[in-house]
CSV table of C-alpha atoms in Angstrom, one decimal:
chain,number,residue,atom,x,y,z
A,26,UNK,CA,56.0,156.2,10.9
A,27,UNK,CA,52.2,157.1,10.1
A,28,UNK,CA,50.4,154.5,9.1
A,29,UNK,CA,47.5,154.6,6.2
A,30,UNK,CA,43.8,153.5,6.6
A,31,UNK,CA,42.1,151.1,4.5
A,32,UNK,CA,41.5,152.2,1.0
A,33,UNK,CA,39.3,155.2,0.9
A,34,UNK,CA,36.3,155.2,-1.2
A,35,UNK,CA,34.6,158.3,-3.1
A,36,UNK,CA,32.8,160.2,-0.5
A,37,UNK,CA,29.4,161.7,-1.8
A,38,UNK,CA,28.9,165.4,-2.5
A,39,UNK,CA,26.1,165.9,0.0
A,40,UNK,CA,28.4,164.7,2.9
A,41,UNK,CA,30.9,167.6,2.0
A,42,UNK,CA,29.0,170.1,4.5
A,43,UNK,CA,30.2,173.0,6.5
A,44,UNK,CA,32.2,171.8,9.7
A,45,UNK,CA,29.7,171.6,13.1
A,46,UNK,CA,30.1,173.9,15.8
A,47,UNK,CA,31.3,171.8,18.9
A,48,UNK,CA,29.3,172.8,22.1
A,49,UNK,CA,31.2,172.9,24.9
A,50,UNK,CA,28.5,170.6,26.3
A,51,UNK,CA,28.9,168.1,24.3
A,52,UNK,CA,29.9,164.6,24.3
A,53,UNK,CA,32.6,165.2,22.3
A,54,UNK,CA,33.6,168.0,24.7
A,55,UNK,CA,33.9,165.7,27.1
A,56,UNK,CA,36.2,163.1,25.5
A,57,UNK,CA,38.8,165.9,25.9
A,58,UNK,CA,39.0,165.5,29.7
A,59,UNK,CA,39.7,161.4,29.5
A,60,UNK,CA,43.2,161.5,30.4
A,61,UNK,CA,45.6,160.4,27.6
A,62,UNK,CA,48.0,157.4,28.4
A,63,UNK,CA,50.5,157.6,25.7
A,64,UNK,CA,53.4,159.3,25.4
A,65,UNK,CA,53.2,162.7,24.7
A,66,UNK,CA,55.9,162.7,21.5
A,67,UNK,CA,54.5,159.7,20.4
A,68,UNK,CA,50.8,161.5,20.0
A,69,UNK,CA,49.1,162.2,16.2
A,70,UNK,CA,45.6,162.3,16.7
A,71,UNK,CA,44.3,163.7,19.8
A,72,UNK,CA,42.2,161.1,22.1
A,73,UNK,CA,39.1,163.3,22.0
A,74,UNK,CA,39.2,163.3,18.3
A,75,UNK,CA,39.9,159.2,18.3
A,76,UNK,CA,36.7,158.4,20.6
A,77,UNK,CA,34.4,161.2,19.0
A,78,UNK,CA,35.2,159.3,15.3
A,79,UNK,CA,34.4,155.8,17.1
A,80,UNK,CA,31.2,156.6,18.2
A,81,UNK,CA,30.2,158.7,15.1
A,82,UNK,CA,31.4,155.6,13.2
A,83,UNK,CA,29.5,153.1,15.5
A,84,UNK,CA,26.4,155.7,15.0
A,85,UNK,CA,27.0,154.9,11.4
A,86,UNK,CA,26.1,151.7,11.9
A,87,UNK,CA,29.8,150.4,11.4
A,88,UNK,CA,30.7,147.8,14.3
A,89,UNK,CA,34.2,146.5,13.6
A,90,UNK,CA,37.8,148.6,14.7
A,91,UNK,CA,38.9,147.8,10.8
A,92,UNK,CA,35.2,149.2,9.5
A,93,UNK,CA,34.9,152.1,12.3
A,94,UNK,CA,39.2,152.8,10.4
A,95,UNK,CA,37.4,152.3,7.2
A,96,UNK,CA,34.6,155.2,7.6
A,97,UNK,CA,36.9,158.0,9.0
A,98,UNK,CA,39.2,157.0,5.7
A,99,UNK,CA,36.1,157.7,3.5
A,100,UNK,CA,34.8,161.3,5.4
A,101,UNK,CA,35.6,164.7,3.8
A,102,UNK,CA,38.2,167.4,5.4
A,103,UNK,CA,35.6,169.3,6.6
A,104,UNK,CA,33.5,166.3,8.9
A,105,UNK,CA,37.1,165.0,9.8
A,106,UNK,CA,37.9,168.6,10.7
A,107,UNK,CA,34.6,169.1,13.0
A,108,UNK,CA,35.7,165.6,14.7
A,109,UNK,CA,39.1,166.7,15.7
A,110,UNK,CA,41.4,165.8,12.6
A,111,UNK,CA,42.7,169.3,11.5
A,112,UNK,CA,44.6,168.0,8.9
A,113,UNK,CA,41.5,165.6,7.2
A,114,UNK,CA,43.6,162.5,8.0
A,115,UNK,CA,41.9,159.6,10.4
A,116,UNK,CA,43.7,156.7,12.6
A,117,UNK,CA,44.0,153.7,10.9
A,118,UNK,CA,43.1,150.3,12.3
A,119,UNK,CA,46.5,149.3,14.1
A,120,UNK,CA,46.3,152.7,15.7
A,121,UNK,CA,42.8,152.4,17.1
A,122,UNK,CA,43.7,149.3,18.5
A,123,UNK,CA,46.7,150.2,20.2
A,124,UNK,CA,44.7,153.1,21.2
A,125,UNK,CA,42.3,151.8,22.9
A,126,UNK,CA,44.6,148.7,24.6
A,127,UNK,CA,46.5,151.6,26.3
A,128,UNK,CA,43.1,153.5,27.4
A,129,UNK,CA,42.2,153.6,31.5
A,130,UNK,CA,38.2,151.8,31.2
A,131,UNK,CA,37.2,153.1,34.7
A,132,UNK,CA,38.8,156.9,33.7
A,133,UNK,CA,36.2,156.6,30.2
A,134,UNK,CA,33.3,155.3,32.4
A,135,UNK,CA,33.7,158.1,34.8
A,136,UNK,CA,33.5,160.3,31.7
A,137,UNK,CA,31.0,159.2,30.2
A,138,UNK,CA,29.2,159.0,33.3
A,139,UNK,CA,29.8,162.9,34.1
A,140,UNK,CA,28.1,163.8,31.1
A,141,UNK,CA,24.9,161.3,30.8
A,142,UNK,CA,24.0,160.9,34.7
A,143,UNK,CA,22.7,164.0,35.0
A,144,UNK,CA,21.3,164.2,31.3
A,145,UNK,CA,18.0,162.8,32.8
A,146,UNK,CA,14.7,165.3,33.7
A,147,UNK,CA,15.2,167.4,36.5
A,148,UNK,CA,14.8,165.8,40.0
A,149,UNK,CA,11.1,165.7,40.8
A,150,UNK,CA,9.8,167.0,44.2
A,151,UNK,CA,9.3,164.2,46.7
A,152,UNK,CA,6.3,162.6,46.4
A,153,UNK,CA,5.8,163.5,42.7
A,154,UNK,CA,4.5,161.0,40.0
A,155,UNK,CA,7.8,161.3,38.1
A,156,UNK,CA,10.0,159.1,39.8
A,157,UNK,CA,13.1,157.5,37.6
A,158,UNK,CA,14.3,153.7,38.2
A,159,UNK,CA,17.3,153.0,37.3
A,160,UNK,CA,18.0,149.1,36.4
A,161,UNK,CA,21.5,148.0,37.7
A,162,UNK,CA,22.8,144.6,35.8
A,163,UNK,CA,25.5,142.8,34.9
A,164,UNK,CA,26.3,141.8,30.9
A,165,UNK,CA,29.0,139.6,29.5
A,166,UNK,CA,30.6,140.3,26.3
A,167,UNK,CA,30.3,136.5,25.0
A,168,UNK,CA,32.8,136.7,22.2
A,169,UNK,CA,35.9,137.2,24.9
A,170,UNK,CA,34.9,134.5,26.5
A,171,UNK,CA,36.7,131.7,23.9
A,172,UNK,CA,39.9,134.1,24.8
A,173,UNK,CA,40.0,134.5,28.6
A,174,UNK,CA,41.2,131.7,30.8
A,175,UNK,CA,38.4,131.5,33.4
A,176,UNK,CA,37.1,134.5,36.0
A,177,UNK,CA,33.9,135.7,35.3
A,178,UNK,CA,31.8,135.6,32.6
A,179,UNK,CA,30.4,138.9,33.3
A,180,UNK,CA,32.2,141.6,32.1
A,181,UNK,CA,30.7,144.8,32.6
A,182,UNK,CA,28.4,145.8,35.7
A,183,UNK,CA,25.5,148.9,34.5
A,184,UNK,CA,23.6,151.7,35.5
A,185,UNK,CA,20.2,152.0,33.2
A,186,UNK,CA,17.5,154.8,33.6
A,187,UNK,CA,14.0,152.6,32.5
A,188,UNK,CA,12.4,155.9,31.2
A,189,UNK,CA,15.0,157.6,29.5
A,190,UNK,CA,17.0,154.7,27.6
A,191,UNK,CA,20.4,156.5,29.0
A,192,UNK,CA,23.3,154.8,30.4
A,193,UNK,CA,23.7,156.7,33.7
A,194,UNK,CA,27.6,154.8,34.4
A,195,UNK,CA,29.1,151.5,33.6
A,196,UNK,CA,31.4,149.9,36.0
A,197,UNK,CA,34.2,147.5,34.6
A,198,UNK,CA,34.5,143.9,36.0
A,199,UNK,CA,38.0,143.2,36.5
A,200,UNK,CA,38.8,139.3,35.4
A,201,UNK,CA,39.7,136.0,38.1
A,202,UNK,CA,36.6,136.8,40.3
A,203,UNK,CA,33.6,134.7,40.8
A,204,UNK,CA,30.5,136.3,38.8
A,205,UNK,CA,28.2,137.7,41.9
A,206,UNK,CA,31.2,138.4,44.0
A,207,UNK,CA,32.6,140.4,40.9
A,208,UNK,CA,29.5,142.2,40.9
A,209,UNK,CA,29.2,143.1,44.0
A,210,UNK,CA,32.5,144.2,44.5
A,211,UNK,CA,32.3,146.9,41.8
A,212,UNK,CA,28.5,148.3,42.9
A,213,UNK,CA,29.6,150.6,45.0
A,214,UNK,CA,31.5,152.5,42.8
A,215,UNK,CA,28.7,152.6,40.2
A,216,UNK,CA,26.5,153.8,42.3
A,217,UNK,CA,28.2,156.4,43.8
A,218,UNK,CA,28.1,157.8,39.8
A,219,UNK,CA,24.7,158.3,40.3
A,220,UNK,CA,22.7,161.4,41.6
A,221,UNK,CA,20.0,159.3,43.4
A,222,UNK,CA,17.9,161.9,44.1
A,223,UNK,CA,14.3,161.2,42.4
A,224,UNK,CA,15.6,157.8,41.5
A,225,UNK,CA,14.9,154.5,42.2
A,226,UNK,CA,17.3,151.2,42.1
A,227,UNK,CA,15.8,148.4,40.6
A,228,UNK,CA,18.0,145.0,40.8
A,229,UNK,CA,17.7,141.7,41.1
A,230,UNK,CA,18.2,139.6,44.3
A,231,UNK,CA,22.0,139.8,43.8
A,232,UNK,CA,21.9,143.3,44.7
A,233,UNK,CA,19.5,143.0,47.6
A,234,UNK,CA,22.6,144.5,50.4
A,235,UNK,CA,22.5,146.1,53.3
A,236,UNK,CA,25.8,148.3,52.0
A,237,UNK,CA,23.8,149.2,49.1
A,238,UNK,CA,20.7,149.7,50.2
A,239,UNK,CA,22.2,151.9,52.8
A,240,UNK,CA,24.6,153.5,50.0
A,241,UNK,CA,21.3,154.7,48.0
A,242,UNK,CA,19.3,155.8,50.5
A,243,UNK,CA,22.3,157.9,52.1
A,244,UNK,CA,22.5,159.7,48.8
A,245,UNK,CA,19.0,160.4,48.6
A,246,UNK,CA,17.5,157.6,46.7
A,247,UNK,CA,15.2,154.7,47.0
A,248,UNK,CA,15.5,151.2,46.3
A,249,UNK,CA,13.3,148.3,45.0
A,250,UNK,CA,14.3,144.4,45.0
A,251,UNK,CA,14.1,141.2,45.0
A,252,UNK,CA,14.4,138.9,48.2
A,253,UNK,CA,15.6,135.4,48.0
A,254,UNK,CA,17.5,132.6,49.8
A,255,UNK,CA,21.2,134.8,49.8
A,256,UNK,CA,19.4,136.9,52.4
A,257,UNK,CA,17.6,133.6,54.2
A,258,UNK,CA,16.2,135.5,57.7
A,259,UNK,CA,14.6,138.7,55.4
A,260,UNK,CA,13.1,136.4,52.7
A,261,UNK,CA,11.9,133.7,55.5
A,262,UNK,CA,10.0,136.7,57.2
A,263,UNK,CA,8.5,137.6,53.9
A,264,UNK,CA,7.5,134.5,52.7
A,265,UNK,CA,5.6,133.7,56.1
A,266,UNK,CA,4.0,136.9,56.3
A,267,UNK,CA,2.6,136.4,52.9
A,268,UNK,CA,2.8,132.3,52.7
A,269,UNK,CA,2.6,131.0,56.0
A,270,UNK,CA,3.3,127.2,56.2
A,271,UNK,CA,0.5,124.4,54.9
A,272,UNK,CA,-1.5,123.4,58.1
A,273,UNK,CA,-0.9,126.8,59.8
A,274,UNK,CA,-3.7,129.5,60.6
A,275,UNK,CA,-3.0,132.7,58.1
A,276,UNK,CA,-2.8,135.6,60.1
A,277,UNK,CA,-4.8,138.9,58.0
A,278,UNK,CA,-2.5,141.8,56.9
A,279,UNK,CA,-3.6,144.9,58.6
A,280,UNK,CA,-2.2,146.7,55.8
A,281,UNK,CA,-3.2,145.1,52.3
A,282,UNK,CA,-2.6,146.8,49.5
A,283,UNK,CA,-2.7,145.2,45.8
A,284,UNK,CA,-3.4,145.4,42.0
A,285,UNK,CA,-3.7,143.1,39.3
A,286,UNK,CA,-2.7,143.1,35.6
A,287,UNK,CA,-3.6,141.0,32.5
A,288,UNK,CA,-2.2,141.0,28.9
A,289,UNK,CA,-1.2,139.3,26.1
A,290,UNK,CA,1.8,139.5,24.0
A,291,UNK,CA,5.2,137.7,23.2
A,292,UNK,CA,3.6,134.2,22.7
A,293,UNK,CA,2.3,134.0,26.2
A,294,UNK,CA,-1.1,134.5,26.8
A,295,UNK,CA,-3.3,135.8,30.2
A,296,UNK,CA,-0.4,136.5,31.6
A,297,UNK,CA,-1.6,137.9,34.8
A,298,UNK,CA,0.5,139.9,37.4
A,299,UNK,CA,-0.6,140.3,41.1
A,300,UNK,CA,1.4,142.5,43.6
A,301,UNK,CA,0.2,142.7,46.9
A,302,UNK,CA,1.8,145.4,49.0
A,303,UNK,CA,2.4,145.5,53.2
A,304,UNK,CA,3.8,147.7,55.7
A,305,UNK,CA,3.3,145.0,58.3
A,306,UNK,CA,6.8,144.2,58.6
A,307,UNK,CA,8.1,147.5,58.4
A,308,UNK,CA,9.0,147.8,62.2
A,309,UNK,CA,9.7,144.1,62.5
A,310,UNK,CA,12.5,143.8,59.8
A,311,UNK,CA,16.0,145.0,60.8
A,312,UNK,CA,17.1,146.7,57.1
A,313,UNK,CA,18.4,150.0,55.9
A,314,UNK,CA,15.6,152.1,54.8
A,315,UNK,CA,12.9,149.6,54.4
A,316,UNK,CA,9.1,150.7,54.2
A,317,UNK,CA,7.4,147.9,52.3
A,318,UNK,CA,7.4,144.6,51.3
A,319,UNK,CA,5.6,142.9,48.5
A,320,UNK,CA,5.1,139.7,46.9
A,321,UNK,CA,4.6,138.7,43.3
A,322,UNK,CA,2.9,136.3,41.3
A,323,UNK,CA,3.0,136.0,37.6
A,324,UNK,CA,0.9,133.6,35.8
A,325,UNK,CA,0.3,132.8,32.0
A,326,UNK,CA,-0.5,130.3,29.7
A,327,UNK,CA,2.4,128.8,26.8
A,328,UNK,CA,2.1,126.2,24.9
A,329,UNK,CA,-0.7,125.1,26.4
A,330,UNK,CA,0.8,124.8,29.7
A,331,UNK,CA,0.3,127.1,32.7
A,332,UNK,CA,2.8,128.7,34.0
A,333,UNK,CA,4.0,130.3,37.3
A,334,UNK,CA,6.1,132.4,38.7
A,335,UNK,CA,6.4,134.1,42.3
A,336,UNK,CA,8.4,136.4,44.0
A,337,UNK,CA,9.0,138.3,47.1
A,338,UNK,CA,10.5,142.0,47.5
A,339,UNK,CA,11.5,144.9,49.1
A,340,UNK,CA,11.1,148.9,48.9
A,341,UNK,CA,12.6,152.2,50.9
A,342,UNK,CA,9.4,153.9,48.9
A,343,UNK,CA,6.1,154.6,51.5
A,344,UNK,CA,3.1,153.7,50.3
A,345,UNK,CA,2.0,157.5,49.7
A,346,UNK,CA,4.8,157.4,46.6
A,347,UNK,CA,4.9,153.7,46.3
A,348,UNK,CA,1.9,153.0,45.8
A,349,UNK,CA,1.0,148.9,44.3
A,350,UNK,CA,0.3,150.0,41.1
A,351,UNK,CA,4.1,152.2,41.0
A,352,UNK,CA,5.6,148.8,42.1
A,353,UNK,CA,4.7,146.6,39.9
A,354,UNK,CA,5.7,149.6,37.1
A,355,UNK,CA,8.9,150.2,38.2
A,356,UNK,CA,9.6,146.2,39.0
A,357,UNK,CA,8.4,145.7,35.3
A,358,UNK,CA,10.3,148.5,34.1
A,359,UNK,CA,13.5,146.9,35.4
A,360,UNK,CA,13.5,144.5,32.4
A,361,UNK,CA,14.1,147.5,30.0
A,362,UNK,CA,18.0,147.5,30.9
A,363,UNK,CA,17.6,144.3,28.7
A,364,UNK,CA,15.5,145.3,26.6
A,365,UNK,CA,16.5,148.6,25.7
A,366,UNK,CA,20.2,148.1,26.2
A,367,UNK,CA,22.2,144.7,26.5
A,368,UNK,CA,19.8,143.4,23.3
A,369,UNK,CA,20.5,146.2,21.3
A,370,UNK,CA,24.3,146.0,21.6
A,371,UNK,CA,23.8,142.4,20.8
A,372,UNK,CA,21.4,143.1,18.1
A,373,UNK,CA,22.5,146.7,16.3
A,374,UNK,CA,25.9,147.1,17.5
A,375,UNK,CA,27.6,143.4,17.1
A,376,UNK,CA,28.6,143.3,20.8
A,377,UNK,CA,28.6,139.6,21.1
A,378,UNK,CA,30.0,139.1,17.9
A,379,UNK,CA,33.4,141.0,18.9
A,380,UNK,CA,36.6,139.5,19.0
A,381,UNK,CA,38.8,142.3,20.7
A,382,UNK,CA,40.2,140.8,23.9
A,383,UNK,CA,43.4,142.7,24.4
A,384,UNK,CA,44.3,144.9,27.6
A,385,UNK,CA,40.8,147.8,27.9
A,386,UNK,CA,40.2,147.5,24.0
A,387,UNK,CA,36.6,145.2,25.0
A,388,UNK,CA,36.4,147.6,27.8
A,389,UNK,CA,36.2,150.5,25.7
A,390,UNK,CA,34.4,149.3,23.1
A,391,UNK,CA,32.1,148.4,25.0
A,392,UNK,CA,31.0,151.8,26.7
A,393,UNK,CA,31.6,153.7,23.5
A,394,UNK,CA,28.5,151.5,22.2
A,395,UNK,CA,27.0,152.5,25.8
A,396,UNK,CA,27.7,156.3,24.7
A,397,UNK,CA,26.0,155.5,20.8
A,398,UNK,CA,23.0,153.7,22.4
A,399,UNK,CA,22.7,157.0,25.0
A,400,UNK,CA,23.1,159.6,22.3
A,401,UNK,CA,20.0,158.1,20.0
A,402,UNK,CA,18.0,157.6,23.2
A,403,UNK,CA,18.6,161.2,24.6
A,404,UNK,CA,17.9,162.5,20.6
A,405,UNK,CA,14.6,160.5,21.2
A,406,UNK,CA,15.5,157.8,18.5
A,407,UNK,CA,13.3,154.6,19.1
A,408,UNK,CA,14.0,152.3,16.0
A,409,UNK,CA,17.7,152.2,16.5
A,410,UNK,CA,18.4,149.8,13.6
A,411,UNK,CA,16.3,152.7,11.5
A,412,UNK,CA,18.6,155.4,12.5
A,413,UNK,CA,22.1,153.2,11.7
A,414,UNK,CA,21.0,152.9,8.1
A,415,UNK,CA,20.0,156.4,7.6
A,416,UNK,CA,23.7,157.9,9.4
A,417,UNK,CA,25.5,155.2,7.4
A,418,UNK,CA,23.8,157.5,4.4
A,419,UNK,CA,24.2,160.5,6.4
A,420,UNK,CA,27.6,160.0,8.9
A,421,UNK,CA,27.6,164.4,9.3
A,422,UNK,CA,23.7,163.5,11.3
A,423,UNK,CA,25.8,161.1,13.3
A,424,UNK,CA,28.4,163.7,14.1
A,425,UNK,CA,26.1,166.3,15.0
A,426,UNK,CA,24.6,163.8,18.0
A,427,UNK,CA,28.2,164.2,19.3
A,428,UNK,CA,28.9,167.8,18.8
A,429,UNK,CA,25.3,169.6,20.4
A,430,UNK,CA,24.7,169.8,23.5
A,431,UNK,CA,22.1,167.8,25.5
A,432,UNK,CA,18.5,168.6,24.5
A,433,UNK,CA,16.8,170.3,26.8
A,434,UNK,CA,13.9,168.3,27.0
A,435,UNK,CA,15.8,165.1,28.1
């Protein structure tokens, strides 16, 4: 039996425009090759059309399964038409949600992933100024987490290119695993979605392996992290090369290289960064790849206390195209996957705040935001909440993002 969306509301005369081309490039192109697990006799709206209205209706700043039901109820033949509903009927919110309980998350990831990885500028030349970083991290949707019965708190594992704003892939966690082994165990996957080429993986200490280090660097990339006690014999050579023990005689780098910053901002005040870079223990250390080390200190000054921070690090880039001053950018730079991404899903797309915990529909959810957030990036949209409010005025702006193809600029 078909069953009927919320009540539909008068739709206004401007939105009544002539149906969008679909580029075969497009993201909703793309949707079409996710496979479909339902039953093919049991099948009214095609899955391509489903996700393309989700994301269109997520662009429309509408958050909530029952809201995204809500908007496709209120949208003219002719936008339903352009978004795969031939007819001018939409899903309703029962069939959204069985939709997307039923969906395979890693089979949308590696979708989505096809179509944004290589959405980014064209591989630079090596050596060039232009390098990418791409910001691998870990995010927990925190309103499953009254639902689930332990297993980690981390439910998603993320790909992030710093300059771009794009999500390059998203790797599902898979519940009963302890956080950083849950990780770790789904990294390798992720990055193999990634053309490393030009790029460069930023990460925490976490991600500071040998397999992954040697996984990026095998596919052409560089790497860029944090040392710390879970790799005790690499950070213990660090920390004396830079911090040798009170009472003993420092010995001089031969090869000192370093750069300081200063600013203010975000209540802090001096906050003063200073990376000092070495290739002295470049022949020394036993890792894949590894051409530098550095250590950082950050100090500032809030609420009248001073504050400190220090840290110790890693790189496969040589000094020639890793020079101090491209560190310290590209270990700042890291920060943007939080920034630009996991905040903004909080923030402007209600992540936290949703209560869908059943089978992949979190899952999915969750990378069709990943997919909104890309799109307004890639369209070179900087005030997301700005651009919500004016598609929720203008949903047939919203569809277009999903029906052109990539801009050639991006």
């Amino acid at each position: 039996m078909q069953c009927t969306s919320a009540a539909v509301a008068p739709t206004m005369a401007s939105h009544a425009a002539v149906p969008l081309a679909v580029s075969p490039r497009s993201l909703a192109a793309a949707f079409a090759r996710v496979p479909d697990p339902r039953r093919a006799a049991s099948i009214t709206y095609a899955l391509s059309a489903v996700l393309t209205l989700t994301v269109a209706a997520i662009l429309s700043n509408h958050r909530s399964v029952l809201a995204i039901a809500e908007w496709g109820a209120r949208q003219p033949p002719e936008l339903l038409r352009t978004l795969g509903f031939p007819d001018g009927r939409s899903p309703c919110q029962s069939t959204l949600h069985r939709v997307f309980g039923k969906l395979n998350g890693h089979a949308l990831a590696a979708a989505l992933s096809a179509h944004f990885a290589p959405a980014a500028i064209p591989v630079p030349p090596a050596g060039a100024d232009d390098l990418q970083g791409v910001a691998v991290d870990g995010k927990a949707q925190r309103g499953r987490l009254p639902f689930q019965d332990g297993g980690c708190p981390v439910h998603a594992l993320t790909a992030f290119c710093h300059e771009h704003g794009i999500v390059l892939a998203q790797e599902p966690i898979e519940q009963g695993s302890e956080k950083s082994e849950a990780e770790l165990t789904v990294a390798p996957a992720l990055l193999a979605r990634v053309a490393w080429p030009g790029r460069v993986l930023t990460g925490d200490a976490l991600f500071c392996q040998r397999h992954l280090c040697q996984q990026v660097r095998a596919a052409g990339g560089d790497y860029l992290l944090l040392v710390k006690e879970n790799q005790p014999t690499l950070y213990d050579d660090i920390r004396l090369l830079f911090d040798p023990p009170a009472g003993s005689k420092p010995l001089p780098l031969l090869d000192r290289r370093e750069v300081q910053t200063r600013e203010r901002g975000h209540g802090r005040q001096d906050e003063v960064r200073h990376l000092v870079a070495s290739t002295d223990l470049t022949d020394y250390l036993d890792w894949p790849g590894v051409a530098q080390v550095f250590r950082l200190e950050r100090t500032w000054r809030e609420r009248g206390a001073t504050k400190q921070a220090l840290h110790y690090g890693i790189t496969s880039l040589q000094p020639a195209v890793g020079p101090p001053e491209r560190l310290l950018a590209l270990k700042r730079g890291h920060w943007a996957i939080e920034n630009g991404l996991h905040r903004v899903k909080d923030v402007c797309l209600g992540e936290d705040q949703s209560l869908i915990h059943r089978g992949q529909g979190p899952t999915v959810m969750a990378l069709l935001r990943d997919a909104a957030v890309s799109l307004l990036r890639r369209a070179g949209v900087r005030q997301i909440s700005a651009r919500l409010r004016y598609h929720s005025q203008h949903p047939s702006a919203a569809v277009a993002l999903l029906v052109a193809p990539p801009p050639t600029h991006a």
